[in-house]
Coordinates of N, CA and C and ligand atoms in Angstrom, one line a residue:
M106 N -68.6 94.6 -34.9 CA -68.5 94.0 -36.3 C -69.8 93.3 -36.6
V107 N -70.2 93.3 -37.8 CA -71.5 92.6 -38.2 C -71.1 91.6 -39.2
P108 N -71.6 90.4 -39.1 CA -71.2 89.3 -40.0 C -71.8 89.4 -41.4
S109 N -71.3 88.4 -42.1 CA -71.8 88.2 -43.5 C -73.3 87.7 -43.4
E110 N -74.2 88.3 -44.1 CA -75.6 87.9 -44.0 C -76.2 87.6 -45.3
G111 N -76.7 86.4 -45.5 CA -77.3 86.0 -46.7 C -78.7 86.6 -46.9
I112 N -79.0 87.4 -47.9 CA -80.3 88.0 -48.1 C -81.2 87.1 -48.9
K113 N -80.5 86.4 -49.9 CA -81.3 85.5 -50.8 C -80.4 84.2 -51.0
S114 N -81.0 83.1 -50.8 CA -80.2 81.8 -50.9 C -80.3 81.3 -52.4
Q115 N -79.2 80.7 -52.8 CA -79.1 80.1 -54.1 C -79.9 78.8 -54.1
H116 N -80.6 78.5 -55.2 CA -81.2 77.1 -55.3 C -81.5 76.9 -56.8
Q117 N -81.8 75.7 -57.2 CA -82.1 75.4 -58.6 C -83.5 74.8 -58.7
L118 N -84.4 75.3 -58.0 CA -85.8 74.7 -58.1 C -86.7 75.6 -58.8
Y119 N -87.9 75.1 -59.2 CA -88.9 75.8 -59.9 C -89.2 77.2 -59.1
P120 N -89.5 78.3 -59.8 CA -89.7 78.4 -61.3 C -88.4 78.6 -62.0
K121 N -87.3 79.1 -61.3 CA -86.0 79.3 -62.0 C -84.9 79.2 -60.9
E122 N -83.7 79.0 -61.4 CA -82.6 79.0 -60.5 C -82.5 80.4 -59.8
E123 N -82.3 80.4 -58.6 CA -82.1 81.7 -57.8 C -80.7 81.9 -57.6
K124 N -80.2 83.1 -57.9 CA -78.8 83.5 -57.6 C -78.7 84.0 -56.1
P125 N -77.5 83.7 -55.5 CA -77.4 84.2 -54.1 C -77.2 85.7 -54.0
F126 N -77.5 86.2 -52.9 CA -77.4 87.7 -52.6 C -76.9 87.8 -51.2
V127 N -75.7 88.3 -51.0 CA -75.2 88.3 -49.6 C -74.5 89.7 -49.3
V128 N -74.6 90.2 -48.1 CA -73.9 91.4 -47.8 C -73.0 91.2 -46.6
N129 N -71.8 91.9 -46.7 CA -70.9 92.0 -45.5 C -71.0 93.4 -45.0
V130 N -71.3 93.6 -43.7 CA -71.4 94.9 -43.1 C -70.3 95.0 -42.0
L131 N -69.6 96.1 -42.0 CA -68.6 96.3 -40.9 C -68.8 97.6 -40.2
N132 N -68.8 97.5 -38.9 CA -68.9 98.8 -38.1 C -67.5 99.2 -37.7
V133 N -67.1 100.3 -38.1 CA -65.7 100.8 -37.7 C -65.9 102.2 -37.1
L134 N -64.9 102.6 -36.4 CA -64.9 103.9 -35.7 C -65.0 105.0 -36.8
K135 N -65.8 106.0 -36.6 CA -65.9 107.1 -37.5 C -64.6 108.0 -37.4
P136 N -64.0 108.3 -38.5 CA -62.8 109.1 -38.3 C -63.1 110.6 -37.9
A137 N -62.1 111.3 -37.5 CA -62.2 112.7 -37.1 C -62.6 113.4 -38.4
A138 N -63.2 114.6 -38.3 CA -63.6 115.4 -39.5 C -62.4 115.6 -40.4
G139 N -62.6 115.3 -41.7 CA -61.6 115.5 -42.7 C -60.6 114.4 -42.8
E140 N -60.6 113.4 -41.8 CA -59.7 112.3 -41.9 C -60.3 111.1 -42.6
K141 N -59.4 110.2 -43.0 CA -59.9 109.0 -43.7 C -60.1 107.9 -42.7
T142 N -61.0 107.0 -43.1 CA -61.3 105.8 -42.3 C -60.1 104.8 -42.6
L143 N -59.4 104.5 -41.5 CA -58.3 103.5 -41.6 C -58.7 102.2 -40.9
L144 N -58.3 101.1 -41.4 CA -58.6 99.8 -40.7 C -57.4 99.2 -40.0
N145 N -57.6 98.7 -38.8 CA -56.4 98.1 -38.2 C -56.4 96.6 -38.6
L146 N -55.4 95.9 -38.1 CA -55.2 94.5 -38.6 C -56.4 93.6 -38.2
D147 N -56.9 93.8 -37.0 CA -58.0 93.0 -36.5 C -59.2 93.2 -37.4
E148 N -59.4 94.4 -37.8 CA -60.6 94.7 -38.6 C -60.5 94.1 -40.0
V149 N -59.2 94.1 -40.6 CA -59.0 93.5 -41.9 C -59.2 92.0 -41.7
E150 N -58.7 91.4 -40.6 CA -58.9 90.0 -40.4 C -60.4 89.6 -40.3
T151 N -61.2 90.5 -39.7 CA -62.6 90.2 -39.6 C -63.2 90.3 -41.0
I152 N -62.8 91.3 -41.8 CA -63.3 91.4 -43.2 C -63.0 90.1 -43.9
L153 N -61.8 89.6 -43.8 CA -61.4 88.4 -44.5 C -62.3 87.2 -44.0
H154 N -62.4 87.1 -42.7 CA -63.2 86.0 -42.1 C -64.7 86.0 -42.7
E155 N -65.3 87.2 -42.7 CA -66.7 87.3 -43.1 C -66.7 87.2 -44.7
L156 N -65.7 87.6 -45.4 CA -65.6 87.3 -46.8 C -65.6 85.8 -47.1
G157 N -65.0 85.0 -46.2 CA -65.0 83.6 -46.4 C -66.4 83.1 -46.3
H158 N -67.2 83.5 -45.3 CA -68.6 83.1 -45.2 C -69.4 83.6 -46.5
G159 N -69.0 84.8 -46.9 CA -69.7 85.4 -48.1 C -69.5 84.6 -49.3
L160 N -68.2 84.2 -49.5 CA -67.8 83.4 -50.7 C -68.5 82.0 -50.7
H161 N -68.6 81.5 -49.5 CA -69.3 80.2 -49.3 C -70.7 80.3 -49.8
T162 N -71.4 81.4 -49.5 CA -72.8 81.6 -50.0 C -72.8 82.0 -51.5
L163 N -71.9 82.8 -52.0 CA -71.9 83.3 -53.4 C -71.5 82.1 -54.3
F164 N -70.7 81.2 -54.0 CA -70.2 80.2 -54.9 C -71.2 79.0 -54.8
S165 N -72.2 79.1 -54.1 CA -73.1 77.9 -53.9 C -73.7 77.5 -55.2
K166 N -73.7 76.1 -55.4 CA -74.3 75.6 -56.7 C -75.0 74.3 -56.2
V167 N -76.1 74.4 -55.5 CA -76.8 73.2 -55.0 C -78.3 73.3 -55.5
K168 N -79.0 72.2 -55.3 CA -80.4 72.1 -55.8 C -81.3 72.8 -54.8
Y169 N -81.1 72.5 -53.5 CA -82.0 73.0 -52.5 C -81.4 74.1 -51.7
A170 N -82.3 75.1 -51.4 CA -81.8 76.3 -50.6 C -81.4 75.9 -49.2
S171 N -81.9 74.8 -48.7 CA -81.6 74.3 -47.4 C -80.1 73.8 -47.3
H172 N -79.5 73.6 -48.5 CA -78.1 73.1 -48.5 C -77.1 74.2 -48.9
T173 N -77.6 75.4 -49.1 CA -76.8 76.4 -49.7 C -75.7 77.0 -48.8
G174 N -74.5 77.2 -49.3 CA -73.4 77.9 -48.6 C -73.1 77.4 -47.2
T175 N -73.4 78.3 -46.3 CA -73.0 78.0 -44.9 C -74.0 77.0 -44.2
H176 N -75.0 76.5 -44.9 CA -75.9 75.5 -44.3 C -75.2 74.1 -44.3
T177 N -74.1 74.0 -43.6 CA -73.3 72.8 -43.5 C -73.4 72.3 -42.1
P178 N -72.9 71.1 -41.8 CA -72.8 70.7 -40.4 C -71.9 71.7 -39.7
R179 N -72.1 71.8 -38.4 CA -71.3 72.8 -37.6 C -69.8 72.6 -37.7
D180 N -69.4 71.3 -38.0 CA -68.0 71.0 -38.1 C -67.3 71.8 -39.2
F181 N -68.1 72.2 -40.2 CA -67.4 72.8 -41.4 C -67.7 74.3 -41.6
V182 N -68.7 74.8 -40.9 CA -69.2 76.1 -41.2 C -68.2 77.2 -41.0
E183 N -67.2 77.0 -40.1 CA -66.2 78.1 -39.9 C -64.9 77.8 -40.7
V184 N -64.9 76.8 -41.6 CA -63.7 76.5 -42.3 C -63.4 77.5 -43.4
P185 N -64.3 77.8 -44.3 CA -64.0 78.8 -45.3 C -63.6 80.2 -44.8
S186 N -64.3 80.5 -43.6 CA -64.0 81.8 -43.0 C -62.6 81.9 -42.4
T187 N -62.3 80.9 -41.6 CA -61.0 80.9 -40.9 C -59.9 80.7 -41.9
F188 N -60.2 80.0 -43.0 CA -59.1 79.8 -44.1 C -58.8 81.2 -44.7
M189 N -59.8 82.0 -44.9 CA -59.5 83.3 -45.6 C -58.6 84.2 -44.7
E190 N -58.7 84.0 -43.4 CA -57.9 84.9 -42.5 C -56.4 84.7 -42.8
N191 N -56.0 83.5 -43.4 CA -54.6 83.3 -43.7 C -54.0 84.3 -44.6
F192 N -54.8 84.9 -45.5 CA -54.3 85.8 -46.5 C -53.7 87.1 -45.9
L193 N -54.2 87.4 -44.6 CA -53.6 88.5 -43.9 C -52.1 88.4 -43.7
Y194 N -51.6 87.2 -43.8 CA -50.2 87.0 -43.5 C -49.4 86.6 -44.8
E195 N -50.0 87.0 -45.9 CA -49.3 86.7 -47.2 C -48.9 88.0 -47.8
R196 N -47.6 88.1 -48.1 CA -47.0 89.3 -48.7 C -47.7 89.7 -49.9
E197 N -48.1 88.8 -50.8 CA -48.7 89.1 -52.1 C -50.1 89.8 -51.8
F198 N -50.8 89.3 -50.8 CA -52.1 89.9 -50.5 C -51.9 91.3 -49.9
L199 N -51.0 91.4 -49.0 CA -50.8 92.7 -48.3 C -50.3 93.7 -49.3
D200 N -49.5 93.3 -50.3 CA -49.1 94.2 -51.4 C -50.3 94.7 -52.2
M201 N -51.3 93.9 -52.3 CA -52.5 94.3 -53.1 C -53.3 95.3 -52.3
V202 N -53.5 95.1 -51.0 CA -54.5 95.9 -50.3 C -53.9 96.9 -49.2
G203 N -52.6 96.6 -48.8 CA -52.1 97.4 -47.7 C -51.1 98.5 -48.2
K204 N -51.4 99.7 -48.2 CA -50.5 100.7 -48.5 C -50.7 102.0 -47.6
H205 N -49.6 102.8 -47.5 CA -49.7 103.9 -46.7 C -50.7 104.9 -47.2
F206 N -51.6 105.4 -46.4 CA -52.7 106.2 -46.9 C -52.3 107.6 -47.4
V207 N -51.1 108.0 -47.1 CA -50.6 109.3 -47.6 C -49.6 109.1 -48.7
S208 N -48.6 108.3 -48.4 CA -47.5 108.2 -49.4 C -47.8 107.1 -50.4
G209 N -48.7 106.2 -50.2 CA -49.0 105.1 -51.1 C -48.0 104.0 -51.0
E210 N -47.0 104.1 -50.1 CA -45.9 103.1 -50.0 C -46.5 101.7 -49.5
K211 N -45.9 100.7 -50.0 CA -46.3 99.3 -49.6 C -45.8 99.1 -48.2
I212 N -46.4 98.1 -47.5 CA -46.0 97.7 -46.1 C -44.6 97.2 -46.2
P213 N -43.6 97.7 -45.5 CA -42.2 97.2 -45.6 C -42.1 95.8 -45.1
N214 N -41.1 95.1 -45.6 CA -40.9 93.6 -45.3 C -40.8 93.4 -43.8
D215 N -40.0 94.2 -43.1 CA -39.7 93.9 -41.7 C -41.0 94.0 -40.9
L216 N -41.9 94.9 -41.3 CA -43.2 95.0 -40.6 C -44.1 93.8 -40.9
I217 N -44.0 93.3 -42.1 CA -44.8 92.1 -42.4 C -44.2 90.9 -41.6
E218 N -42.9 90.8 -41.5 CA -42.3 89.7 -40.7 C -42.8 89.8 -39.2
K219 N -42.9 91.0 -38.7 CA -43.4 91.2 -37.3 C -44.9 90.8 -37.2
I220 N -45.7 91.1 -38.2 CA -47.1 90.7 -38.2 C -47.2 89.2 -38.2
V221 N -46.4 88.5 -39.0 CA -46.5 87.1 -39.1 C -46.1 86.4 -37.8
K222 N -45.0 87.0 -37.2 CA -44.5 86.5 -35.9 C -45.6 86.7 -34.8
A223 N -46.2 87.9 -34.8 CA -47.2 88.2 -33.8 C -48.5 87.3 -33.8
R224 N -48.7 86.7 -35.0 CA -49.8 85.8 -35.1 C -49.8 84.7 -34.1
N225 N -48.6 84.2 -33.8 CA -48.6 83.1 -32.9 C -48.3 83.4 -31.4
N226 N -48.4 84.7 -31.2 CA -48.3 85.2 -29.8 C -49.4 84.5 -28.9
L227 N -49.0 83.8 -27.9 CA -50.0 83.2 -27.0 C -50.9 82.1 -27.7
A228 N -50.4 81.6 -28.8 CA -51.2 80.6 -29.5 C -51.5 79.4 -28.7
G229 N -50.5 78.9 -27.9 CA -50.6 77.7 -27.1 C -51.7 78.0 -26.0
T230 N -51.6 79.1 -25.4 CA -52.6 79.4 -24.3 C -54.0 79.5 -24.9
G231 N -54.1 80.1 -26.1 CA -55.5 80.2 -26.7 C -56.0 78.8 -27.0
L232 N -55.1 77.9 -27.5 CA -55.5 76.6 -27.9 C -56.0 75.8 -26.7
F233 N -55.2 75.9 -25.6 CA -55.5 75.2 -24.4 C -56.9 75.7 -23.9
R234 N -57.1 77.0 -23.9 CA -58.4 77.5 -23.4 C -59.6 77.0 -24.2
Q235 N -59.4 77.0 -25.5 CA -60.5 76.5 -26.4 C -60.8 75.0 -26.2
V236 N -59.8 74.3 -26.0 CA -60.0 72.8 -25.8 C -60.7 72.6 -24.5
N237 N -60.3 73.4 -23.5 CA -60.9 73.3 -22.2 C -62.4 73.7 -22.2
Y238 N -62.7 74.8 -22.9 CA -64.1 75.2 -23.1 C -64.9 74.2 -23.8
S239 N -64.3 73.6 -24.8 CA -65.0 72.6 -25.6 C -65.4 71.4 -24.7
L240 N -64.4 70.9 -23.9 CA -64.6 69.8 -23.0 C -65.7 70.1 -22.0
L241 N -65.7 71.3 -21.5 CA -66.7 71.7 -20.5 C -68.1 71.8 -21.1
D242 N -68.2 72.3 -22.3 CA -69.4 72.4 -23.1 C -70.0 71.0 -23.3
M243 N -69.1 70.0 -23.7 CA -69.5 68.6 -23.9 C -70.0 68.0 -22.6
Y244 N -69.3 68.3 -21.5 CA -69.6 67.7 -20.2 C -71.0 68.1 -19.8
W245 N -71.3 69.5 -19.9 CA -72.6 69.9 -19.4 C -73.7 69.3 -20.2
H246 N -73.5 69.1 -21.5 CA -74.6 68.5 -22.3 C -74.6 67.0 -22.3
G247 N -73.7 66.4 -21.6 CA -73.7 65.0 -21.5 C -74.0 64.5 -20.1
T248 N -74.4 65.4 -19.2 CA -74.6 64.9 -17.8 C -75.9 65.5 -17.3
N249 N -76.4 65.0 -16.2 CA -77.6 65.5 -15.5 C -77.1 66.6 -14.5
G250 N -77.4 67.8 -14.9 CA -76.9 68.9 -14.1 C -77.5 69.0 -12.7
V251 N -78.7 68.3 -12.5 CA -79.3 68.3 -11.2 C -78.4 67.7 -10.1
N252 N -77.5 66.8 -10.5 CA -76.6 66.2 -9.5 C -75.4 66.9 -9.2
I253 N -75.2 68.0 -9.9 CA -73.9 68.8 -9.7 C -74.1 69.8 -8.6
Q254 N -73.3 69.6 -7.6 CA -73.4 70.5 -6.4 C -72.3 71.6 -6.4
D255 N -71.1 71.2 -6.9 CA -70.0 72.1 -6.8 C -69.3 72.3 -8.2
I256 N -69.6 73.5 -8.7 CA -69.2 73.7 -10.1 C -67.6 73.8 -10.2
K257 N -67.1 74.4 -9.1 CA -65.6 74.6 -9.1 C -64.9 73.2 -9.2
K258 N -65.5 72.3 -8.4 CA -64.9 70.9 -8.4 C -65.0 70.3 -9.7
L259 N -66.2 70.5 -10.3 CA -66.4 69.9 -11.7 C -65.4 70.4 -12.7
E260 N -65.2 71.7 -12.7 CA -64.3 72.3 -13.6 C -62.9 71.8 -13.4
D261 N -62.5 71.7 -12.1 CA -61.2 71.1 -11.8 C -61.0 69.7 -12.4
E262 N -62.1 69.0 -12.4 CA -62.0 67.6 -13.0 C -62.0 67.6 -14.5
V263 N -62.7 68.5 -15.1 CA -62.9 68.5 -16.6 C -61.6 69.1 -17.3
F264 N -61.2 70.2 -16.7 CA -60.1 71.0 -17.4 C -58.7 70.4 -17.3
Y265 N -58.0 70.6 -18.4 CA -56.5 70.4 -18.3 C -56.0 71.7 -17.8
R266 N -55.3 71.6 -16.7 CA -54.7 72.8 -16.1 C -53.2 72.9 -16.4
N267 N -52.8 74.0 -16.8 CA -51.3 74.2 -16.9 C -50.8 74.9 -15.6
A268 N -49.6 75.1 -15.5 CA -49.0 75.7 -14.3 C -49.6 77.1 -13.9
Y269 N -49.8 77.9 -15.0 CA -50.4 79.2 -14.7 C -51.8 79.1 -14.2
D270 N -52.6 78.2 -14.8 CA -54.0 78.0 -14.3 C -54.1 77.6 -12.9
I271 N -53.2 76.7 -12.5 CA -53.2 76.1 -11.1 C -52.9 77.3 -10.2
E272 N -52.0 78.2 -10.5 CA -51.7 79.3 -9.7 C -52.8 80.3 -9.6
N273 N -53.5 80.5 -10.7 CA -54.5 81.6 -10.8 C -55.9 81.1 -11.0
N274 N -56.2 80.0 -10.4 CA -57.4 79.3 -10.7 C -58.5 79.6 -9.7
N275 N -59.1 80.8 -9.8 CA -60.1 81.2 -8.9 C -61.5 81.6 -9.6
S276 N -61.5 81.5 -10.9 CA -62.7 81.9 -11.6 C -63.5 80.7 -12.1
L277 N -64.8 80.9 -12.2 CA -65.6 79.9 -12.8 C -65.9 80.2 -14.3
V278 N -65.9 79.2 -15.1 CA -66.2 79.5 -16.5 C -67.7 79.2 -16.8
S279 N -68.2 78.1 -16.2 CA -69.6 77.6 -16.5 C -70.6 78.7 -16.3
T280 N -70.5 79.5 -15.3 CA -71.5 80.5 -15.0 C -71.5 81.7 -15.9
N281 N -70.5 81.9 -16.7 CA -70.5 83.1 -17.6 C -70.2 82.8 -19.0
F282 N -70.0 81.5 -19.4 CA -69.7 81.1 -20.7 C -70.9 80.9 -21.5
S283 N -71.5 81.9 -22.2 CA -72.8 81.8 -22.8 C -72.9 80.8 -23.9
H284 N -71.8 80.5 -24.6 CA -71.9 79.6 -25.7 C -72.3 78.1 -25.3
I285 N -72.2 77.8 -24.0 CA -72.6 76.5 -23.5 C -74.1 76.3 -23.7
F286 N -74.9 77.4 -23.5 CA -76.3 77.2 -23.5 C -77.1 78.0 -24.5
E287 N -76.4 78.9 -25.2 CA -77.2 79.7 -26.2 C -76.4 79.9 -27.5
G288 N -77.0 80.6 -28.4 CA -76.4 80.9 -29.7 C -76.2 79.8 -30.6
G289 N -76.8 78.7 -30.4 CA -76.8 77.5 -31.3 C -75.5 76.7 -31.2
Y290 N -74.7 77.0 -30.2 CA -73.4 76.2 -30.1 C -73.5 75.1 -29.1
A291 N -74.7 74.9 -28.5 CA -74.8 73.8 -27.4 C -74.1 72.5 -27.8
A292 N -73.1 72.1 -27.1 CA -72.3 70.9 -27.4 C -71.6 71.0 -28.7
G293 N -71.5 72.2 -29.2 CA -70.8 72.4 -30.5 C -69.7 73.4 -30.5
Y294 N -69.3 73.8 -29.3 CA -68.2 74.8 -29.2 C -66.9 74.3 -29.8
Y295 N -66.7 72.9 -29.7 CA -65.5 72.3 -30.3 C -65.3 72.7 -31.7
S296 N -66.4 73.0 -32.4 CA -66.3 73.2 -33.9 C -65.4 74.4 -34.3
Y297 N -65.2 75.3 -33.4 CA -64.2 76.4 -33.7 C -62.8 75.8 -33.9
K298 N -62.4 75.0 -33.0 CA -61.0 74.5 -33.1 C -60.9 73.4 -34.2
W299 N -62.0 72.6 -34.3 CA -62.0 71.6 -35.3 C -62.0 72.2 -36.7
S300 N -62.8 73.3 -36.9 CA -62.7 74.0 -38.2 C -61.3 74.5 -38.5
D301 N -60.7 75.0 -37.4 CA -59.3 75.6 -37.5 C -58.4 74.5 -38.0
A302 N -58.6 73.3 -37.4 CA -57.7 72.1 -37.7 C -57.9 71.7 -39.2
I303 N -59.1 71.8 -39.7 CA -59.4 71.5 -41.1 C -58.8 72.5 -42.0
Q304 N -59.0 73.8 -41.6 CA -58.5 74.9 -42.5 C -57.0 74.9 -42.6
A305 N -56.3 74.4 -41.6 CA -54.9 74.3 -41.6 C -54.4 73.4 -42.7
N306 N -55.2 72.3 -42.9 CA -54.9 71.3 -43.9 C -55.1 72.0 -45.3
I307 N -56.2 72.7 -45.4 CA -56.5 73.4 -46.7 C -55.4 74.4 -47.0
L308 N -55.0 75.1 -46.0 CA -53.9 76.1 -46.2 C -52.6 75.4 -46.7
N309 N -52.3 74.2 -46.1 CA -51.1 73.5 -46.6 C -51.2 73.2 -48.1
K310 N -52.4 72.8 -48.5 CA -52.7 72.5 -49.9 C -52.4 73.7 -50.8
F311 N -53.0 74.8 -50.3 CA -52.8 76.1 -51.0 C -51.3 76.5 -51.1
K312 N -50.6 76.3 -50.0 CA -49.2 76.7 -50.0 C -48.4 75.8 -50.9
E313 N -48.7 74.5 -51.0 CA -48.0 73.6 -51.9 C -48.2 74.1 -53.4
A314 N -49.5 74.5 -53.7 CA -49.8 74.9 -55.1 C -49.4 76.3 -55.4
G315 N -49.2 77.1 -54.3 CA -49.0 78.5 -54.5 C -50.3 79.2 -54.1
M316 N -50.3 80.1 -53.1 CA -51.5 80.7 -52.5 C -52.5 81.2 -53.6
F317 N -51.9 81.7 -54.7 CA -52.8 82.3 -55.7 C -53.0 81.4 -57.0
N318 N -52.7 80.1 -56.8 CA -52.8 79.2 -58.0 C -54.3 79.0 -58.3
Q319 N -54.7 79.4 -59.5 CA -56.1 79.4 -59.9 C -56.7 78.0 -60.0
E320 N -55.9 77.1 -60.5 CA -56.4 75.7 -60.7 C -56.7 75.1 -59.3
N321 N -55.9 75.3 -58.4 CA -56.1 74.8 -57.0 C -57.3 75.5 -56.4
A322 N -57.4 76.8 -56.6 CA -58.5 77.5 -56.0 C -59.9 77.1 -56.6
K323 N -59.8 76.8 -57.9 CA -61.0 76.3 -58.6 C -61.5 74.9 -58.0
R324 N -60.5 74.0 -57.7 CA -60.9 72.7 -57.2 C -61.5 72.9 -55.8
Y325 N -60.9 73.8 -55.0 CA -61.4 74.1 -53.7 C -62.9 74.6 -53.8
R326 N -63.1 75.5 -54.7 CA -64.4 76.1 -54.9 C -65.4 75.0 -55.4
E327 N -65.0 74.1 -56.3 CA -65.9 73.2 -56.9 C -66.2 72.0 -55.9
L328 N -65.1 71.5 -55.3 CA -65.3 70.3 -54.4 C -65.9 70.7 -53.0
L329 N -65.7 71.9 -52.6 CA -66.1 72.2 -51.2 C -67.1 73.4 -51.1
L330 N -66.6 74.6 -51.6 CA -67.4 75.8 -51.4 C -68.8 75.7 -52.1
S331 N -68.8 75.2 -53.3 CA -70.0 75.2 -54.1 C -71.0 74.2 -53.6
K332 N -70.6 73.2 -52.8 CA -71.5 72.1 -52.5 C -72.3 72.4 -51.2
G333 N -71.9 73.4 -50.4 CA -72.7 73.7 -49.2 C -72.9 72.5 -48.3
G334 N -74.1 72.3 -47.9 CA -74.4 71.1 -47.1 C -75.0 69.9 -47.8
S335 N -74.7 69.9 -49.1 CA -75.3 68.8 -49.9 C -74.4 67.6 -50.0
I336 N -73.2 67.6 -49.3 CA -72.3 66.5 -49.4 C -71.8 66.1 -48.0
D337 N -71.1 65.0 -48.0 CA -70.4 64.6 -46.8 C -69.1 65.4 -46.9
H338 N -68.9 66.4 -46.1 CA -67.8 67.4 -46.3 C -66.4 66.7 -46.1
L339 N -66.4 65.7 -45.2 CA -65.2 65.0 -44.9 C -64.7 64.3 -46.1
E340 N -65.7 63.6 -46.8 CA -65.3 62.9 -48.0 C -64.7 63.8 -49.0
N341 N -65.4 64.9 -49.3 CA -65.0 65.8 -50.3 C -63.7 66.5 -49.9
L342 N -63.5 66.7 -48.6 CA -62.3 67.3 -48.1 C -61.1 66.4 -48.5
M343 N -61.3 65.1 -48.3 CA -60.2 64.2 -48.7 C -60.0 64.1 -50.2
L344 N -61.1 64.2 -50.9 CA -60.9 64.3 -52.4 C -60.1 65.5 -52.8
Y345 N -60.4 66.6 -52.1 CA -59.7 67.9 -52.4 C -58.2 67.8 -52.0
L346 N -58.0 67.3 -50.8 CA -56.6 67.2 -50.3 C -55.8 66.1 -50.9
E347 N -56.5 65.1 -51.5 CA -55.9 63.9 -52.1 C -55.1 63.1 -51.0
K348 N -55.5 63.3 -49.7 CA -54.9 62.5 -48.7 C -55.8 62.7 -47.4
E349 N -55.4 61.9 -46.4 CA -56.1 62.0 -45.1 C -55.8 63.4 -44.4
L350 N -56.7 63.8 -43.5 CA -56.4 65.0 -42.7 C -55.1 64.8 -41.9
D351 N -54.3 65.8 -41.8 CA -53.1 65.7 -40.9 C -53.4 66.4 -39.6
P352 N -53.5 65.6 -38.5 CA -53.8 66.2 -37.2 C -52.8 67.2 -36.7
D353 N -51.6 67.2 -37.3 CA -50.5 68.1 -36.8 C -50.5 69.4 -37.6
A354 N -51.3 69.5 -38.6 CA -51.3 70.7 -39.4 C -51.5 72.0 -38.6
L355 N -52.5 71.9 -37.7 CA -52.8 73.1 -36.9 C -51.7 73.5 -35.9
L356 N -51.1 72.5 -35.3 CA -50.0 72.7 -34.4 C -48.8 73.4 -35.1
K357 N -48.6 72.9 -36.4 CA -47.5 73.5 -37.1 C -47.8 74.9 -37.5
L358 N -49.1 75.1 -37.9 CA -49.5 76.5 -38.3 C -49.2 77.5 -37.1
Y359 N -49.5 77.0 -35.9 CA -49.3 77.8 -34.7 C -47.8 77.8 -34.2
N360 N -47.0 77.1 -34.9 CA -45.6 76.9 -34.5 C -45.4 76.3 -33.2
L361 N -46.3 75.3 -32.9 CA -46.3 74.6 -31.6 C -45.7 73.2 -31.8
K362 N -45.3 72.9 -33.0 CA -44.7 71.5 -33.3 C -43.7 71.7 -34.4
Ligands
ZN659 ZN1 -67.5 82.9 -38.7

């Protein structure tokens, strides 16, 4: 898969306002000769995710190009993208884009119910893992590595272990987890889950208004998407939500609370 890539950034500086230009590129398996290219659920989710980054860039309305679209603090950059993934689990959206490639039939209700249920499969394990990875990332960047002699011991101290981990605890994460030291995530791996926690609040707001309510979508666009990195995003987030962030929103989304 290839991400959303901004070719030209929006700005409002001399000599004239520049409009944004962004492309989303997706690599998928080439179909057999004469067959159609069909997308699986994961691929559609990726398209929605990257569309979220794309919309963040396209809806930008800021003065400086350095503030445009996804040029936000790390805390917010994955919010519009992970939020868009929610549409994959909405009947109305699936009715628009999902149909049988031969008969044209819409996706049956019972299949949609299965898709929605499968979303939370192993959600707790995944959440546990990402919190542990975030803690480890923070630990490495907040300590003097020279003094660390035993990585296994360190990980045992940093990680929250569940019963499964304690039974199967033979592998090291630090030595193969590239996000700790490269790719711009140093001490920022937490932002994946944090963005997810924020987007769960935005999702609740959309659900209250109706997922396709245009007035609400317009407020989301104006207060958050169009502002890029030119604002304090937490302040605008609360303006949009009209309340404080709910820390339980993510757990409820995953059906863990
Ligand atoms: Zn992303």
